[in-house]
C-alpha cells in the first residue's frame, strides 16, 4: 500500500469509506492517480468542481484575488463579497444573502432565520420545521435533526427539537403536520441527492408553495447540491417555477473552494438583524471571487448544454439491459441497476471512470462542461458493466 494511504489511515480520523485511490492532479474532467492511471471524473468531488479540475479561467480568477486580499473578516466591506451577493440576487430575485462556508452552515442559517421570523410574526411557540423523509441537510446536530433519515440520528440524541417529517411527493402528509403543529417553515431539496437522486414532482413543489402560503410559513429550499447550474437551470427552483422564501446553496458555488450561501427572498428578507448571525470565514474573498467566476460562466449556452447532456444520459441508459431506472435532473443523475451497484462501480473504476453511489444507485455528477467524448465513453462503459452484472 502506498505511503499516502498508510499515513492517512494512521492519522486521519476514520469517518469516511474511501475508494482505494490516491488522486494527485487533474485537468477538466480528467484526473490522475499516484500510479499515473488516468480517469474520467463523474463525481466532481460531490458536485463541487463545477468546471472540473484546475480549470484555467477559474484558476486565473482565484489567483488574481489571492494576490490582493485573502481574508478581511466581516468587520470590513470587500469587493468580491458585494459583487457575488449582487449576482446571486439579480439572478434569483432574492433580496439579500448571508455567506458561510458549507451547506450545513447555510442550512443552519436558514433554520435560525425561520425560527426568528416565526417568533416575530406568529409567536415563539411557532418553531416547528417540517422536512421530508429521506432528505439530507447536513451533519451538525441541528441539520442532522432536519435530515429525515433515522440512521443518521442513532446515538446522537438528543438532537435539536422541533423537526417533523412528512413524505416526499405527498402533500396531504405535509398539510396534516401544518394543521396539527405550530410551524415556522417547510424545508426540502428539489431533488433528494444523498437520498438516491429523487426529484420532487412538479405538482408537489407547487403544493408546497401553496401550503406554505395557506399556513403562513416559510418555504426553504435546500439547493446545496441542485444549485449552481447542475439542474439545467441556475437553481432548480427556476425549473419548477416555484419561488422559495429562503434558499440555501454551497457545493458547486465556489467551483472547488468552500462557500455556503443563504438567500433571503421578499418574505424572509431582513429577518436577521446585526449581531444575530455571523461567520469568521463567511464571505471569504477568494471563495467569493471563485463563485463570481462560476456564476458568470453559467449562462444560457452552458445551461442548454447541461440539459442536452442530461437528455443524452437518460435516453442512452433508460431501458438498457441491467438498468432498472434512471432518475434525476440535469447533470445530477441516479442509476438503479439490476446487478450490485458496488460491483459495477468497481468495474467502472477499473476501466477508468469515476462515478459514485447514492444509496444503492450509481450517481453521476459530472462537470457541467464535461467534454462530449468523455461523457459518451463513460456512459458506454456504465451500460456495458450494468449488463455484465446481470
Ligand atoms: C451536501 C449537502 C449538504 C451538506 O453540505 P456540507 O457542505 O457537507 O455541509 C446539505 N444539503 C444537501 C442537499 C447536500 O447535498
Short mmCIF file of C-alpha atoms and ligand atoms in Angstrom, two decimals:
data_model
loop_
_atom_site.label_atom_id
_atom_site.label_comp_id
_atom_site.label_asym_id
_atom_site.label_seq_id
_atom_site.Cartn_x
_atom_site.Cartn_y
_atom_site.Cartn_z
CA UNK A 1 0.00 0.00 0.00
CA UNK A 2 1.18 3.48 -0.80
CA UNK A 3 2.77 5.76 1.77
CA UNK A 4 -0.07 8.28 1.40
CA UNK A 5 -2.77 5.69 2.11
CA UNK A 6 -0.85 4.37 5.15
CA UNK A 7 -0.31 7.82 6.61
CA UNK A 8 -3.95 8.77 6.03
CA UNK A 9 -5.20 5.55 7.62
CA UNK A 10 -2.99 6.12 10.67
CA UNK A 11 -3.59 9.84 11.25
CA UNK A 12 -6.90 10.92 9.69
CA UNK A 13 -10.00 10.15 11.76
CA UNK A 14 -11.64 7.14 10.21
CA UNK A 15 -15.02 8.70 9.35
CA UNK A 16 -15.05 8.08 5.59
CA UNK A 17 -15.34 4.96 3.47
CA UNK A 18 -12.75 5.91 0.87
CA UNK A 19 -12.21 4.40 -2.57
CA UNK A 20 -8.82 2.73 -2.93
CA UNK A 21 -7.38 5.59 -4.95
CA UNK A 22 -4.95 8.46 -4.27
CA UNK A 23 -5.70 11.32 -6.66
CA UNK A 24 -2.78 13.61 -7.48
CA UNK A 25 -3.79 16.09 -10.18
CA UNK A 26 -6.25 16.72 -12.94
CA UNK A 27 -7.35 18.92 -15.79
CA UNK A 28 -11.03 19.46 -16.52
CA UNK A 29 -12.82 16.11 -16.32
CA UNK A 30 -9.56 14.13 -16.45
CA UNK A 31 -7.86 13.13 -13.20
CA UNK A 32 -4.80 11.01 -12.40
CA UNK A 33 -3.89 8.72 -9.52
CA UNK A 34 -0.45 8.33 -7.94
CA UNK A 35 0.41 5.44 -10.26
CA UNK A 36 -0.24 7.65 -13.28
CA UNK A 37 -3.54 5.99 -14.23
CA UNK A 38 -5.98 8.32 -15.99
CA UNK A 39 -9.71 8.59 -15.17
CA UNK A 40 -12.79 10.40 -16.43
CA UNK A 41 -14.26 12.08 -13.38
CA UNK A 42 -18.04 11.77 -13.00
CA UNK A 43 -18.32 12.98 -9.39
CA UNK A 44 -16.64 16.41 -9.24
CA UNK A 45 -15.89 15.98 -5.54
CA UNK A 46 -19.66 15.55 -4.95
CA UNK A 47 -20.98 18.30 -7.24
CA UNK A 48 -18.31 20.80 -6.23
CA UNK A 49 -15.83 21.18 -9.10
CA UNK A 50 -18.34 22.83 -11.43
CA UNK A 51 -15.80 23.08 -14.29
CA UNK A 52 -13.64 20.14 -13.30
CA UNK A 53 -10.08 20.22 -12.01
CA UNK A 54 -7.71 23.17 -12.40
CA UNK A 55 -9.98 24.93 -14.91
CA UNK A 56 -7.94 27.70 -16.49
CA UNK A 57 -10.41 30.56 -16.08
CA UNK A 58 -11.27 29.56 -12.53
CA UNK A 59 -7.60 29.30 -11.54
CA UNK A 60 -6.98 32.78 -13.01
CA UNK A 61 -9.90 34.30 -11.07
CA UNK A 62 -8.76 32.70 -7.81
CA UNK A 63 -5.10 33.57 -8.36
CA UNK A 64 -5.90 37.20 -9.10
CA UNK A 65 -7.80 37.54 -5.83
CA UNK A 66 -5.11 35.63 -3.88
CA UNK A 67 -2.63 38.35 -4.78
CA UNK A 68 -4.93 41.08 -3.41
CA UNK A 69 -6.73 40.05 -0.20
CA UNK A 70 -7.14 36.50 1.13
CA UNK A 71 -9.30 37.42 4.14
CA UNK A 72 -10.60 40.53 5.83
CA UNK A 73 -13.21 39.31 8.38
CA UNK A 74 -16.72 40.70 8.14
CA UNK A 75 -15.70 43.84 10.02
CA UNK A 76 -14.91 45.40 6.63
CA UNK A 77 -16.51 45.64 3.20
CA UNK A 78 -14.83 43.98 0.23
CA UNK A 79 -15.49 43.86 -3.49
CA UNK A 80 -15.80 40.08 -4.21
CA UNK A 81 -18.42 39.64 -1.46
CA UNK A 82 -20.55 42.59 -2.56
CA UNK A 83 -20.26 41.57 -6.22
CA UNK A 84 -21.23 37.96 -5.53
CA UNK A 85 -24.26 38.93 -3.42
CA UNK A 86 -25.45 41.23 -6.23
CA UNK A 87 -25.07 38.47 -8.82
CA UNK A 88 -26.97 35.95 -6.68
CA UNK A 89 -29.82 38.39 -6.05
CA UNK A 90 -30.19 39.65 -9.62
CA UNK A 91 -30.26 36.09 -10.99
CA UNK A 92 -32.80 34.75 -8.48
CA UNK A 93 -34.99 37.65 -7.32
CA UNK A 94 -33.59 37.16 -3.81
CA UNK A 95 -33.24 40.38 -1.82
CA UNK A 96 -30.12 39.64 0.26
CA UNK A 97 -27.59 36.92 1.03
CA UNK A 98 -25.73 35.58 4.06
CA UNK A 99 -22.39 33.88 3.31
CA UNK A 100 -20.98 30.91 5.23
CA UNK A 101 -18.58 28.07 4.40
CA UNK A 102 -20.62 24.94 3.81
CA UNK A 103 -24.02 23.50 3.06
CA UNK A 104 -24.70 22.61 6.68
CA UNK A 105 -23.95 26.17 7.76
CA UNK A 106 -26.12 27.63 5.02
CA UNK A 107 -28.96 25.43 6.32
CA UNK A 108 -28.28 26.38 9.97
CA UNK A 109 -28.69 30.00 8.92
CA UNK A 110 -31.96 29.20 7.13
CA UNK A 111 -33.26 27.38 10.23
CA UNK A 112 -32.28 30.22 12.58
CA UNK A 113 -33.99 32.64 10.20
CA UNK A 114 -37.20 30.59 10.17
CA UNK A 115 -37.29 30.42 13.97
CA UNK A 116 -36.70 34.15 14.28
CA UNK A 117 -39.19 35.05 11.56
CA UNK A 118 -41.93 32.89 13.09
CA UNK A 119 -41.24 34.11 16.64
CA UNK A 120 -41.76 37.71 15.46
CA UNK A 121 -44.63 37.09 13.06
CA UNK A 122 -46.59 34.40 14.87
CA UNK A 123 -45.18 33.87 18.37
CA UNK A 124 -42.26 31.94 19.85
CA UNK A 125 -44.24 28.68 20.08
CA UNK A 126 -44.35 28.51 16.25
CA UNK A 127 -40.94 26.84 15.99
CA UNK A 128 -41.63 23.55 14.20
CA UNK A 129 -39.96 22.92 10.86
CA UNK A 130 -41.28 20.23 8.53
CA UNK A 131 -38.72 18.37 6.43
CA UNK A 132 -39.11 15.29 4.23
CA UNK A 133 -38.34 11.64 4.85
CA UNK A 134 -35.20 10.52 3.02
CA UNK A 135 -33.82 14.08 2.97
CA UNK A 136 -30.27 15.18 3.71
CA UNK A 137 -29.49 18.61 5.13
CA UNK A 138 -26.07 18.25 6.79
CA UNK A 139 -24.04 16.84 9.68
CA UNK A 140 -24.34 19.36 12.52
CA UNK A 141 -26.69 18.40 15.35
CA UNK A 142 -29.42 20.72 14.02
CA UNK A 143 -29.07 19.82 10.34
CA UNK A 144 -29.00 16.12 11.34
CA UNK A 145 -32.32 16.74 13.08
CA UNK A 146 -33.54 18.27 9.82
CA UNK A 147 -32.32 15.21 7.91
CA UNK A 148 -35.30 12.84 7.72
CA UNK A 149 -33.39 9.56 7.96
CA UNK A 150 -33.34 7.68 11.25
CA UNK A 151 -29.98 6.02 10.54
CA UNK A 152 -28.26 9.42 10.74
CA UNK A 153 -29.82 10.10 14.17
CA UNK A 154 -28.85 6.92 16.02
CA UNK A 155 -26.73 7.61 19.12
CA UNK A 156 -26.53 11.37 18.52
CA UNK A 157 -29.64 12.17 20.54
CA UNK A 158 -30.91 14.46 21.91
CA UNK A 159 -30.98 16.32 18.61
CA UNK A 160 -32.34 19.85 18.20
CA UNK A 161 -36.07 19.78 18.91
CA UNK A 162 -38.89 20.84 16.66
CA UNK A 163 -38.37 18.91 13.43
CA UNK A 164 -41.25 16.96 11.89
CA UNK A 165 -41.07 14.65 8.91
CA UNK A 166 -43.53 14.40 6.03
CA UNK A 167 -43.45 12.13 2.98
CA UNK A 168 -41.89 13.44 -0.23
CA UNK A 169 -44.40 13.90 -3.07
CA UNK A 170 -47.28 13.54 -0.61
CA UNK A 171 -48.90 16.93 0.01
CA UNK A 172 -51.56 15.65 2.46
CA UNK A 173 -48.77 14.38 4.76
CA UNK A 174 -47.33 17.91 4.83
CA UNK A 175 -50.71 19.55 5.40
CA UNK A 176 -51.52 17.17 8.26
CA UNK A 177 -48.41 18.36 10.13
CA UNK A 178 -49.10 22.02 9.32
CA UNK A 179 -52.62 21.59 10.75
CA UNK A 180 -51.58 19.83 13.93
CA UNK A 181 -48.37 21.71 14.85
CA UNK A 182 -47.31 25.33 15.16
CA UNK A 183 -44.89 25.64 12.27
CA UNK A 184 -42.26 28.13 11.14
CA UNK A 185 -41.22 26.54 7.85
CA UNK A 186 -41.22 23.65 5.42
CA UNK A 187 -37.77 22.67 4.13
CA UNK A 188 -36.98 20.44 1.14
CA UNK A 189 -34.40 19.58 -1.51
CA UNK A 190 -35.87 19.92 -5.04
CA UNK A 191 -34.03 16.68 -5.85
CA UNK A 192 -33.13 14.48 -2.88
CA UNK A 193 -29.45 13.89 -3.62
CA UNK A 194 -28.00 11.72 -0.87
CA UNK A 195 -31.42 10.08 -0.60
CA UNK A 196 -31.00 8.47 -4.04
CA UNK A 197 -31.38 11.31 -6.58
CA UNK A 198 -35.16 11.52 -6.23
CA UNK A 199 -36.73 14.65 -7.76
CA UNK A 200 -39.80 16.19 -6.19
CA UNK A 201 -42.69 16.25 -8.65
CA UNK A 202 -43.87 19.49 -10.24
CA UNK A 203 -47.25 19.06 -8.55
CA UNK A 204 -45.70 18.53 -5.11
CA UNK A 205 -43.45 21.59 -5.43
CA UNK A 206 -46.48 23.70 -6.36
CA UNK A 207 -48.39 22.20 -3.44
CA UNK A 208 -45.55 23.04 -1.05
CA UNK A 209 -45.67 26.68 -2.16
CA UNK A 210 -49.44 26.82 -1.79
CA UNK A 211 -49.39 25.13 1.64
CA UNK A 212 -46.69 27.47 2.96
CA UNK A 213 -48.82 30.42 1.83
CA UNK A 214 -52.01 28.96 3.31
CA UNK A 215 -50.42 28.30 6.73
CA UNK A 216 -48.15 31.36 6.63
CA UNK A 217 -44.84 29.52 6.95
CA UNK A 218 -41.57 29.97 5.09
CA UNK A 219 -40.64 27.65 2.23
CA UNK A 220 -36.94 26.82 2.50
CA UNK A 221 -35.37 25.09 -0.50
CA UNK A 222 -32.04 23.35 0.10
CA UNK A 223 -30.19 23.73 -3.19
CA UNK A 224 -26.80 22.83 -1.75
CA UNK A 225 -26.45 20.07 -4.36
CA UNK A 226 -29.05 21.02 -7.00
CA UNK A 227 -27.84 24.62 -7.29
CA UNK A 228 -25.36 26.45 -9.49
CA UNK A 229 -26.33 25.08 -12.89
CA UNK A 230 -26.46 21.41 -12.01
CA UNK A 231 -30.21 21.10 -12.65
CA UNK A 232 -30.03 22.70 -16.10
CA UNK A 233 -31.24 25.96 -14.58
CA UNK A 234 -29.08 28.22 -12.40
CA UNK A 235 -31.16 26.99 -9.44
CA UNK A 236 -33.56 24.06 -9.58
CA UNK A 237 -36.49 26.11 -8.22
CA UNK A 238 -36.36 28.02 -11.50
CA UNK A 239 -37.01 24.80 -13.41
CA UNK A 240 -40.15 24.27 -11.31
CA UNK A 241 -41.19 27.91 -11.43
CA UNK A 242 -41.74 27.79 -7.65
CA UNK A 243 -40.07 30.59 -5.73
CA UNK A 244 -38.91 29.84 -2.16
CA UNK A 245 -38.77 32.29 0.76
CA UNK A 246 -35.27 31.12 1.70
CA UNK A 247 -32.84 29.18 -0.48
CA UNK A 248 -29.54 27.65 0.53
CA UNK A 249 -26.64 26.60 -1.66
CA UNK A 250 -22.99 25.59 -1.35
CA UNK A 251 -21.19 22.68 -3.09
CA UNK A 252 -20.74 23.88 -6.72
CA UNK A 253 -20.95 27.62 -5.96
CA UNK A 254 -17.22 28.09 -5.38
CA UNK A 255 -16.21 25.58 -8.05
CA UNK A 256 -13.92 23.85 -5.53
CA UNK A 257 -13.45 26.37 -2.72
CA UNK A 258 -15.61 26.29 0.41
CA UNK A 259 -18.56 28.67 0.43
CA UNK A 260 -22.18 28.47 1.54
CA UNK A 261 -24.93 30.99 0.83
CA UNK A 262 -28.37 31.55 2.32
CA UNK A 263 -30.61 33.65 0.07
CA UNK A 264 -33.48 35.65 1.52
CA UNK A 265 -36.47 36.39 -0.68
CA UNK A 266 -39.17 39.03 -0.03
CA UNK A 267 -40.88 37.34 2.92
CA UNK A 268 -37.73 36.50 4.92
CA UNK A 269 -35.59 39.46 3.92
CA UNK A 270 -34.28 41.50 6.85
CA UNK A 271 -35.22 38.91 9.48
CA UNK A 272 -31.67 38.52 10.82
CA UNK A 273 -30.53 41.76 12.43
CA UNK A 274 -26.99 42.94 13.23
CA UNK A 275 -25.39 40.60 15.78
CA UNK A 276 -27.86 37.74 15.29
CA UNK A 277 -25.69 35.67 12.97
CA UNK A 278 -22.10 35.66 11.78
CA UNK A 279 -19.14 33.66 10.50
CA UNK A 280 -15.41 34.41 10.67
CA UNK A 281 -14.63 32.84 7.32
CA UNK A 282 -18.01 33.65 5.74
CA UNK A 283 -17.72 35.69 2.51
CA UNK A 284 -14.03 34.80 2.23
CA UNK A 285 -12.79 36.97 -0.67
CA UNK A 286 -11.11 34.10 -2.51
CA UNK A 287 -14.17 31.87 -2.28
CA UNK A 288 -16.32 34.82 -3.39
CA UNK A 289 -14.05 35.61 -6.36
CA UNK A 290 -14.20 31.93 -7.34
CA UNK A 291 -18.01 31.95 -7.06
CA UNK A 292 -18.32 35.14 -9.15
CA UNK A 293 -16.36 33.41 -11.88
CA UNK A 294 -18.52 30.27 -11.62
CA UNK A 295 -21.78 32.25 -11.85
CA UNK A 296 -20.52 34.31 -14.81
CA UNK A 297 -19.78 31.10 -16.70
CA UNK A 298 -23.22 29.59 -16.03
CA UNK A 299 -25.04 31.29 -18.91
CA UNK A 300 -27.89 30.12 -21.16
CA UNK A 301 -25.49 28.37 -23.54
CA UNK A 302 -23.96 26.30 -20.76
CA UNK A 303 -27.38 25.52 -19.26
CA UNK A 304 -28.60 24.28 -22.66
CA UNK A 305 -25.52 22.06 -22.81
CA UNK A 306 -26.31 20.67 -19.34
CA UNK A 307 -29.85 19.84 -20.49
CA UNK A 308 -28.59 18.21 -23.71
CA UNK A 309 -26.06 16.08 -21.81
CA UNK A 310 -28.75 15.11 -19.31
CA UNK A 311 -31.10 14.02 -22.09
CA UNK A 312 -28.27 12.04 -23.68
CA UNK A 313 -27.63 10.12 -20.43
CA UNK A 314 -31.35 9.46 -19.84
CA UNK A 315 -32.05 8.33 -23.40
CA UNK A 316 -28.91 6.19 -23.69
CA UNK A 317 -29.30 4.33 -20.40
CA UNK A 318 -33.08 4.12 -19.88
CA UNK A 319 -34.43 0.65 -20.63
CA UNK A 320 -30.98 -0.86 -21.33
CA UNK A 321 -30.30 -4.41 -20.09
CA UNK A 322 -29.28 -4.33 -16.42
CA UNK A 323 -30.69 -0.85 -15.83
CA UNK A 324 -33.90 -0.60 -13.82
CA UNK A 325 -34.35 3.16 -13.85
CA UNK A 326 -32.66 6.49 -14.38
CA UNK A 327 -33.71 9.43 -12.18
CA UNK A 328 -32.65 12.99 -11.53
CA UNK A 329 -32.50 16.44 -13.07
CA UNK A 330 -29.83 17.96 -15.29
CA UNK A 331 -26.40 16.54 -14.52
CA UNK A 332 -27.49 15.09 -11.19
CA UNK A 333 -28.36 11.53 -12.10
CA UNK A 334 -29.13 8.31 -10.24
CA UNK A 335 -28.97 4.93 -11.99
CA UNK A 336 -30.76 1.98 -10.45
CA UNK A 337 -29.13 -1.24 -11.66
CA UNK A 338 -30.35 -4.84 -11.63
CA UNK A 339 -26.93 -6.10 -10.52
CA UNK A 340 -25.00 -4.96 -7.43
CA UNK A 341 -24.10 -1.28 -7.93
CA UNK A 342 -20.97 -1.72 -5.79
CA UNK A 343 -19.65 -4.36 -8.17
CA UNK A 344 -20.49 -2.22 -11.19
CA UNK A 345 -18.80 0.80 -9.63
CA UNK A 346 -15.60 -1.17 -9.05
CA UNK A 347 -15.63 -2.41 -12.63
CA UNK A 348 -16.15 1.17 -13.85
CA UNK A 349 -13.16 2.35 -11.82
CA UNK A 350 -11.01 -0.42 -13.25
CA UNK A 351 -11.97 0.83 -16.72
CA UNK A 352 -11.04 4.42 -15.90
CA UNK A 353 -14.26 6.18 -14.96
CA UNK A 354 -15.24 7.50 -11.53
CA UNK A 355 -18.96 7.51 -10.72
CA UNK A 356 -20.10 7.44 -7.05
CA UNK A 357 -23.11 6.00 -5.24
CA UNK A 358 -26.29 7.35 -3.67
CA UNK A 359 -27.87 4.65 -1.50
CA UNK A 360 -27.90 1.60 -3.81
CA UNK A 361 -27.78 3.61 -7.05
CA UNK A 362 -24.87 4.73 -9.17
CA UNK A 363 -24.72 8.52 -9.10
CA UNK A 364 -23.33 10.80 -11.79
CA UNK A 365 -22.39 14.41 -11.03
CA UNK A 366 -20.01 15.30 -13.87
CA UNK A 367 -18.54 18.73 -14.51
CA UNK A 368 -21.06 20.93 -16.33
CA UNK A 369 -18.54 21.31 -19.15
CA UNK A 370 -17.51 17.64 -19.36
CA UNK A 371 -16.37 17.05 -22.97
CA UNK A 372 -18.98 15.15 -25.03
CA UNK A 373 -16.42 12.46 -25.96
CA UNK A 374 -15.67 11.76 -22.30
CA UNK A 375 -19.34 11.66 -21.42
CA UNK A 376 -20.15 9.26 -24.26
CA UNK A 377 -17.23 6.98 -23.41
CA UNK A 378 -18.27 6.92 -19.73
CA UNK A 379 -21.94 6.23 -20.43
CA UNK A 380 -20.98 3.35 -22.75
CA UNK A 381 -18.83 1.77 -20.03
CA UNK A 382 -21.66 2.10 -17.48
CA UNK A 383 -24.11 0.45 -19.90
CA UNK A 384 -21.69 -2.42 -20.58
CA UNK A 385 -20.89 -3.01 -16.91
CA UNK A 386 -24.54 -2.84 -15.87
CA UNK A 387 -25.32 -5.55 -18.44
CA UNK A 388 -22.34 -7.69 -17.36
CA UNK A 389 -23.51 -7.56 -13.73
CA UNK A 390 -26.85 -9.16 -14.56
C1 LIG B 1 -24.05 18.08 0.78
C2 LIG B 1 -25.35 18.57 1.23
C3 LIG B 1 -25.47 19.28 2.44
C4 LIG B 1 -24.32 19.48 3.39
O1 LIG B 1 -23.30 20.27 2.84
P1 LIG B 1 -21.86 20.35 3.56
O2 LIG B 1 -21.12 21.36 2.73
O3 LIG B 1 -21.27 18.98 3.50
O4 LIG B 1 -22.10 20.79 4.94
C5 LIG B 1 -26.72 19.79 2.75
N1 LIG B 1 -27.78 19.63 1.95
C6 LIG B 1 -27.69 18.96 0.78
C7 LIG B 1 -28.90 18.83 -0.08
C8 LIG B 1 -26.48 18.39 0.39
O5 LIG B 1 -26.41 17.71 -0.76
#
